[in-house]
């Protein structure tokens, strides 16, 4: 899948922003965060800014951004619509909670609502991808947990980064380290899962009618599977329908060399997980920046490594 | 509404015969020709007269080589919207621009409410949707709703453009919800199949598989051409087959 910068920026920034709002709404009412007004304002603004930058960035992806308001109407069936609705609703407690908190009211319950709405919105984001059956690397049981854990981790790291300036205790940093370790474990399991049975990407047809070995229950992986012509034997693409590229190949046929993918995975792990885990105890702000940069690489790979069934018709394997 | 309407009786769709398709691309060209001034007009072209022409097509013809050696065969494979019974391209649409008609099952896009998020094209496993970068909206096969219900054209022409133009009669149009229709009978007779049925989209369009044919055998001992008697030579040749 084409790694559109607007969408990668959106899921990374809004994920971190909702993570910030989640931890803030959960821990502040419990008295586990600095009580200074300056901290409350800075943390809330950081969370809201990350979320808003993310949402604005996702609008850039649209062919008609001025019609984006229509996107809230189909929440009954569409995860994208649900995400839009959840994101809008999430603003209400996320703005009211810190105001009430600063004014000294009993903001506790509102904080928990803000945390819950942040979690709901990230679930919707994850489900947009996890519900797409034509893309096996997205229609995967690890995708939704990774979206949630990555938001917990990156949001926690960002909030810990802010909290250092108010001499906060180690709780947030420690929680973020745990979230980072869990996200990393899920991501490694995800990579193992999508690599299972994958042939040499982009080198033509690997499969025949009996290509079932190594892809048990994985769905269509070869031109034979996609065309239903496997009974005749191996199916190889002779001529594509068009001599040049087209929308389908540009949008859904993005290819990344395997050696680049392997290197980028290492970069994502070192920058996005190992560095923050080490740095969170000492300089949380730097840890947060490393986490965000590493997660950008991880999200880029999430798109670049995803293969769509349409490419099978063009003779590739998935 | 992007909810799928309750299943109606009528399921208009295509039956494509992979045995007789000759890969001439006439269906794709006539589709482009009709639809660039039809319901979803125009179908844009970019750099049409340059080295790298690209554009929106509703129908694209692939060609494959299937099987090994002398038993391999060329199969031409037209690919277009299958007007699925469970179209995820419709249910993922956040605005309701993408919809499936209750009366005949045709899947369409409303260009006035599409926001161009492209999610439907990600959700379609068959690559039936192509983004119009000029208009900023998604486009797709309409099953030529502006032909099949068009009372201004002769009745025999009220079929999709791809069907009307096919010189090999490899494309058939009809109601696949009616088990007695010509297309349904054709599917039953020839073992018509769904593309990637395991995904659960329940395509309405069906593909007829290439017919079975005898496996290639190496010829027996070559006929002895040196036999002078023409009758014996004929006997020898006949027995050598």
mmCIF file with all atom_site columns, N, CA, C and O in Angstrom, chain B residues 216-239:
data_model
loop_
_atom_site.group_PDB
_atom_site.id
_atom_site.type_symbol
_atom_site.label_atom_id
_atom_site.label_alt_id
_atom_site.label_comp_id
_atom_site.label_asym_id
_atom_site.label_entity_id
_atom_site.label_seq_id
_atom_site.pdbx_PDB_ins_code
_atom_site.Cartn_x
_atom_site.Cartn_y
_atom_site.Cartn_z
_atom_site.occupancy
_atom_site.B_iso_or_equiv
_atom_site.pdbx_formal_charge
_atom_site.auth_seq_id
_atom_site.auth_comp_id
_atom_site.auth_asym_id
_atom_site.auth_atom_id
_atom_site.pdbx_PDB_model_num
ATOM 1  N N  . UNK B 1 216 ? -1.917 -32.805 -23.741 1.00 0.00 ? 216 UNK B N  1
ATOM 2  C CA . UNK B 1 216 ? -1.005 -32.975 -24.870 1.00 0.00 ? 216 UNK B CA 1
ATOM 3  C C  . UNK B 1 216 ? -0.240 -34.291 -24.726 1.00 0.00 ? 216 UNK B C  1
ATOM 4  O O  . UNK B 1 216 ? 0.229  -34.622 -23.646 1.00 0.00 ? 216 UNK B O  1
ATOM 5  N N  . UNK B 1 217 ? -0.189 -35.069 -25.844 1.00 0.00 ? 217 UNK B N  1
ATOM 6  C CA . UNK B 1 217 ? 0.620  -36.287 -25.806 1.00 0.00 ? 217 UNK B CA 1
ATOM 7  C C  . UNK B 1 217 ? 1.694  -36.203 -26.869 1.00 0.00 ? 217 UNK B C  1
ATOM 8  O O  . UNK B 1 217 ? 1.464  -35.651 -27.951 1.00 0.00 ? 217 UNK B O  1
ATOM 9  N N  . UNK B 1 218 ? 2.844  -36.774 -26.584 1.00 0.00 ? 218 UNK B N  1
ATOM 10 C CA . UNK B 1 218 ? 3.906  -36.822 -27.591 1.00 0.00 ? 218 UNK B CA 1
ATOM 11 C C  . UNK B 1 218 ? 3.429  -37.733 -28.716 1.00 0.00 ? 218 UNK B C  1
ATOM 12 O O  . UNK B 1 218 ? 2.828  -38.780 -28.462 1.00 0.00 ? 218 UNK B O  1
ATOM 13 N N  . UNK B 1 219 ? 3.652  -37.341 -30.002 1.00 0.00 ? 219 UNK B N  1
ATOM 14 C CA . UNK B 1 219 ? 3.205  -38.195 -31.112 1.00 0.00 ? 219 UNK B CA 1
ATOM 15 C C  . UNK B 1 219 ? 3.940  -39.530 -31.074 1.00 0.00 ? 219 UNK B C  1
ATOM 16 O O  . UNK B 1 219 ? 5.076  -39.612 -30.619 1.00 0.00 ? 219 UNK B O  1
ATOM 17 N N  . UNK B 1 220 ? 3.249  -40.569 -31.568 1.00 0.00 ? 220 UNK B N  1
ATOM 18 C CA . UNK B 1 220 ? 3.874  -41.892 -31.634 1.00 0.00 ? 220 UNK B CA 1
ATOM 19 C C  . UNK B 1 220 ? 4.981  -41.856 -32.693 1.00 0.00 ? 220 UNK B C  1
ATOM 20 O O  . UNK B 1 220 ? 5.263  -40.811 -33.261 1.00 0.00 ? 220 UNK B O  1
ATOM 21 N N  . UNK B 1 221 ? 5.576  -42.999 -32.980 1.00 0.00 ? 221 UNK B N  1
ATOM 22 C CA . UNK B 1 221 ? 6.636  -43.087 -34.003 1.00 0.00 ? 221 UNK B CA 1
ATOM 23 C C  . UNK B 1 221 ? 6.203  -42.338 -35.252 1.00 0.00 ? 221 UNK B C  1
ATOM 24 O O  . UNK B 1 221 ? 5.063  -42.487 -35.692 1.00 0.00 ? 221 UNK B O  1
ATOM 25 N N  . UNK B 1 222 ? 7.077  -41.527 -35.829 1.00 0.00 ? 222 UNK B N  1
ATOM 26 C CA . UNK B 1 222 ? 6.668  -40.783 -37.024 1.00 0.00 ? 222 UNK B CA 1
ATOM 27 C C  . UNK B 1 222 ? 6.320  -41.739 -38.170 1.00 0.00 ? 222 UNK B C  1
ATOM 28 O O  . UNK B 1 222 ? 6.872  -42.839 -38.280 1.00 0.00 ? 222 UNK B O  1
ATOM 29 N N  . UNK B 1 223 ? 5.386  -41.302 -39.017 1.00 0.00 ? 223 UNK B N  1
ATOM 30 C CA . UNK B 1 223 ? 4.972  -42.136 -40.145 1.00 0.00 ? 223 UNK B CA 1
ATOM 31 C C  . UNK B 1 223 ? 6.139  -42.349 -41.106 1.00 0.00 ? 223 UNK B C  1
ATOM 32 O O  . UNK B 1 223 ? 6.980  -41.471 -41.262 1.00 0.00 ? 223 UNK B O  1
ATOM 33 N N  . UNK B 1 224 ? 6.171  -43.502 -41.706 1.00 0.00 ? 224 UNK B N  1
ATOM 34 C CA . UNK B 1 224 ? 7.270  -43.805 -42.629 1.00 0.00 ? 224 UNK B CA 1
ATOM 35 C C  . UNK B 1 224 ? 6.855  -43.301 -44.011 1.00 0.00 ? 224 UNK B C  1
ATOM 36 O O  . UNK B 1 224 ? 5.960  -43.853 -44.646 1.00 0.00 ? 224 UNK B O  1
ATOM 37 N N  . UNK B 1 225 ? 7.492  -42.200 -44.435 1.00 0.00 ? 225 UNK B N  1
ATOM 38 C CA . UNK B 1 225 ? 7.084  -41.574 -45.694 1.00 0.00 ? 225 UNK B CA 1
ATOM 39 C C  . UNK B 1 225 ? 7.657  -42.320 -46.907 1.00 0.00 ? 225 UNK B C  1
ATOM 40 O O  . UNK B 1 225 ? 7.240  -42.082 -48.026 1.00 0.00 ? 225 UNK B O  1
ATOM 41 N N  . UNK B 1 226 ? 8.627  -43.255 -46.631 1.00 0.00 ? 226 UNK B N  1
ATOM 42 C CA . UNK B 1 226 ? 9.269  -43.917 -47.762 1.00 0.00 ? 226 UNK B CA 1
ATOM 43 C C  . UNK B 1 226 ? 8.429  -45.054 -48.346 1.00 0.00 ? 226 UNK B C  1
ATOM 44 O O  . UNK B 1 226 ? 8.752  -45.599 -49.376 1.00 0.00 ? 226 UNK B O  1
ATOM 45 N N  . UNK B 1 227 ? 7.309  -45.404 -47.695 1.00 0.00 ? 227 UNK B N  1
ATOM 46 C CA . UNK B 1 227 ? 6.464  -46.470 -48.243 1.00 0.00 ? 227 UNK B CA 1
ATOM 47 C C  . UNK B 1 227 ? 5.901  -46.004 -49.580 1.00 0.00 ? 227 UNK B C  1
ATOM 48 O O  . UNK B 1 227 ? 5.285  -44.933 -49.662 1.00 0.00 ? 227 UNK B O  1
ATOM 49 N N  . UNK B 1 228 ? 6.094  -46.768 -50.609 1.00 0.00 ? 228 UNK B N  1
ATOM 50 C CA . UNK B 1 228 ? 5.718  -46.338 -51.952 1.00 0.00 ? 228 UNK B CA 1
ATOM 51 C C  . UNK B 1 228 ? 4.220  -46.429 -52.165 1.00 0.00 ? 228 UNK B C  1
ATOM 52 O O  . UNK B 1 228 ? 3.603  -45.523 -52.728 1.00 0.00 ? 228 UNK B O  1
ATOM 53 N N  . UNK B 1 229 ? 3.611  -47.541 -51.709 1.00 0.00 ? 229 UNK B N  1
ATOM 54 C CA . UNK B 1 229 ? 2.185  -47.755 -51.916 1.00 0.00 ? 229 UNK B CA 1
ATOM 55 C C  . UNK B 1 229 ? 1.369  -46.714 -51.152 1.00 0.00 ? 229 UNK B C  1
ATOM 56 O O  . UNK B 1 229 ? 1.460  -46.636 -49.924 1.00 0.00 ? 229 UNK B O  1
ATOM 57 N N  . UNK B 1 230 ? 0.615  -45.866 -51.879 1.00 0.00 ? 230 UNK B N  1
ATOM 58 C CA . UNK B 1 230 ? -0.116 -44.791 -51.188 1.00 0.00 ? 230 UNK B CA 1
ATOM 59 C C  . UNK B 1 230 ? -1.117 -45.318 -50.155 1.00 0.00 ? 230 UNK B C  1
ATOM 60 O O  . UNK B 1 230 ? -1.319 -44.696 -49.109 1.00 0.00 ? 230 UNK B O  1
ATOM 61 N N  . UNK B 1 231 ? -1.736 -46.484 -50.438 1.00 0.00 ? 231 UNK B N  1
ATOM 62 C CA . UNK B 1 231 ? -2.709 -47.045 -49.497 1.00 0.00 ? 231 UNK B CA 1
ATOM 63 C C  . UNK B 1 231 ? -2.023 -47.443 -48.191 1.00 0.00 ? 231 UNK B C  1
ATOM 64 O O  . UNK B 1 231 ? -2.453 -47.079 -47.090 1.00 0.00 ? 231 UNK B O  1
ATOM 65 N N  . UNK B 1 232 ? -0.879 -48.160 -48.343 1.00 0.00 ? 232 UNK B N  1
ATOM 66 C CA . UNK B 1 232 ? -0.127 -48.572 -47.146 1.00 0.00 ? 232 UNK B CA 1
ATOM 67 C C  . UNK B 1 232 ? 0.391  -47.356 -46.393 1.00 0.00 ? 232 UNK B C  1
ATOM 68 O O  . UNK B 1 232 ? 0.416  -47.308 -45.171 1.00 0.00 ? 232 UNK B O  1
ATOM 69 N N  . UNK B 1 233 ? 0.782  -46.301 -47.162 1.00 0.00 ? 233 UNK B N  1
ATOM 70 C CA . UNK B 1 233 ? 1.282  -45.086 -46.518 1.00 0.00 ? 233 UNK B CA 1
ATOM 71 C C  . UNK B 1 233 ? 0.173  -44.444 -45.669 1.00 0.00 ? 233 UNK B C  1
ATOM 72 O O  . UNK B 1 233 ? 0.380  -43.993 -44.562 1.00 0.00 ? 233 UNK B O  1
ATOM 73 N N  . UNK B 1 234 ? -1.025 -44.474 -46.243 1.00 0.00 ? 234 UNK B N  1
ATOM 74 C CA . UNK B 1 234 ? -2.179 -43.900 -45.507 1.00 0.00 ? 234 UNK B CA 1
ATOM 75 C C  . UNK B 1 234 ? -2.480 -44.699 -44.234 1.00 0.00 ? 234 UNK B C  1
ATOM 76 O O  . UNK B 1 234 ? -2.690 -44.150 -43.158 1.00 0.00 ? 234 UNK B O  1
ATOM 77 N N  . UNK B 1 235 ? -2.450 -46.050 -44.390 1.00 0.00 ? 235 UNK B N  1
ATOM 78 C CA . UNK B 1 235 ? -2.680 -46.928 -43.241 1.00 0.00 ? 235 UNK B CA 1
ATOM 79 C C  . UNK B 1 235 ? -1.647 -46.621 -42.152 1.00 0.00 ? 235 UNK B C  1
ATOM 80 O O  . UNK B 1 235 ? -1.974 -46.437 -40.984 1.00 0.00 ? 235 UNK B O  1
ATOM 81 N N  . UNK B 1 236 ? -0.382 -46.509 -42.586 1.00 0.00 ? 236 UNK B N  1
ATOM 82 C CA . UNK B 1 236 ? 0.707  -46.274 -41.631 1.00 0.00 ? 236 UNK B CA 1
ATOM 83 C C  . UNK B 1 236 ? 0.504  -44.955 -40.907 1.00 0.00 ? 236 UNK B C  1
ATOM 84 O O  . UNK B 1 236 ? 0.656  -44.851 -39.692 1.00 0.00 ? 236 UNK B O  1
ATOM 85 N N  . UNK B 1 237 ? 0.102  -43.939 -41.700 1.00 0.00 ? 237 UNK B N  1
ATOM 86 C CA . UNK B 1 237 ? -0.066 -42.612 -41.104 1.00 0.00 ? 237 UNK B CA 1
ATOM 87 C C  . UNK B 1 237 ? -1.232 -42.616 -40.108 1.00 0.00 ? 237 UNK B C  1
ATOM 88 O O  . UNK B 1 237 ? -1.158 -42.054 -39.034 1.00 0.00 ? 237 UNK B O  1
ATOM 89 N N  . UNK B 1 238 ? -2.299 -43.310 -40.526 1.00 0.00 ? 238 UNK B N  1
ATOM 90 C CA . UNK B 1 238 ? -3.482 -43.354 -39.657 1.00 0.00 ? 238 UNK B CA 1
ATOM 91 C C  . UNK B 1 238 ? -3.168 -44.074 -38.361 1.00 0.00 ? 238 UNK B C  1
ATOM 92 O O  . UNK B 1 238 ? -3.585 -43.648 -37.277 1.00 0.00 ? 238 UNK B O  1
ATOM 93 N N  . UNK B 1 239 ? -2.419 -45.146 -38.452 1.00 0.00 ? 239 UNK B N  1
ATOM 94 C CA . UNK B 1 239 ? -2.093 -45.909 -37.248 1.00 0.00 ? 239 UNK B CA 1
ATOM 95 C C  . UNK B 1 239 ? -1.077 -45.188 -36.374 1.00 0.00 ? 239 UNK B C  1
ATOM 96 O O  . UNK B 1 239 ? -0.990 -45.442 -35.177 1.00 0.00 ? 239 UNK B O  1
#
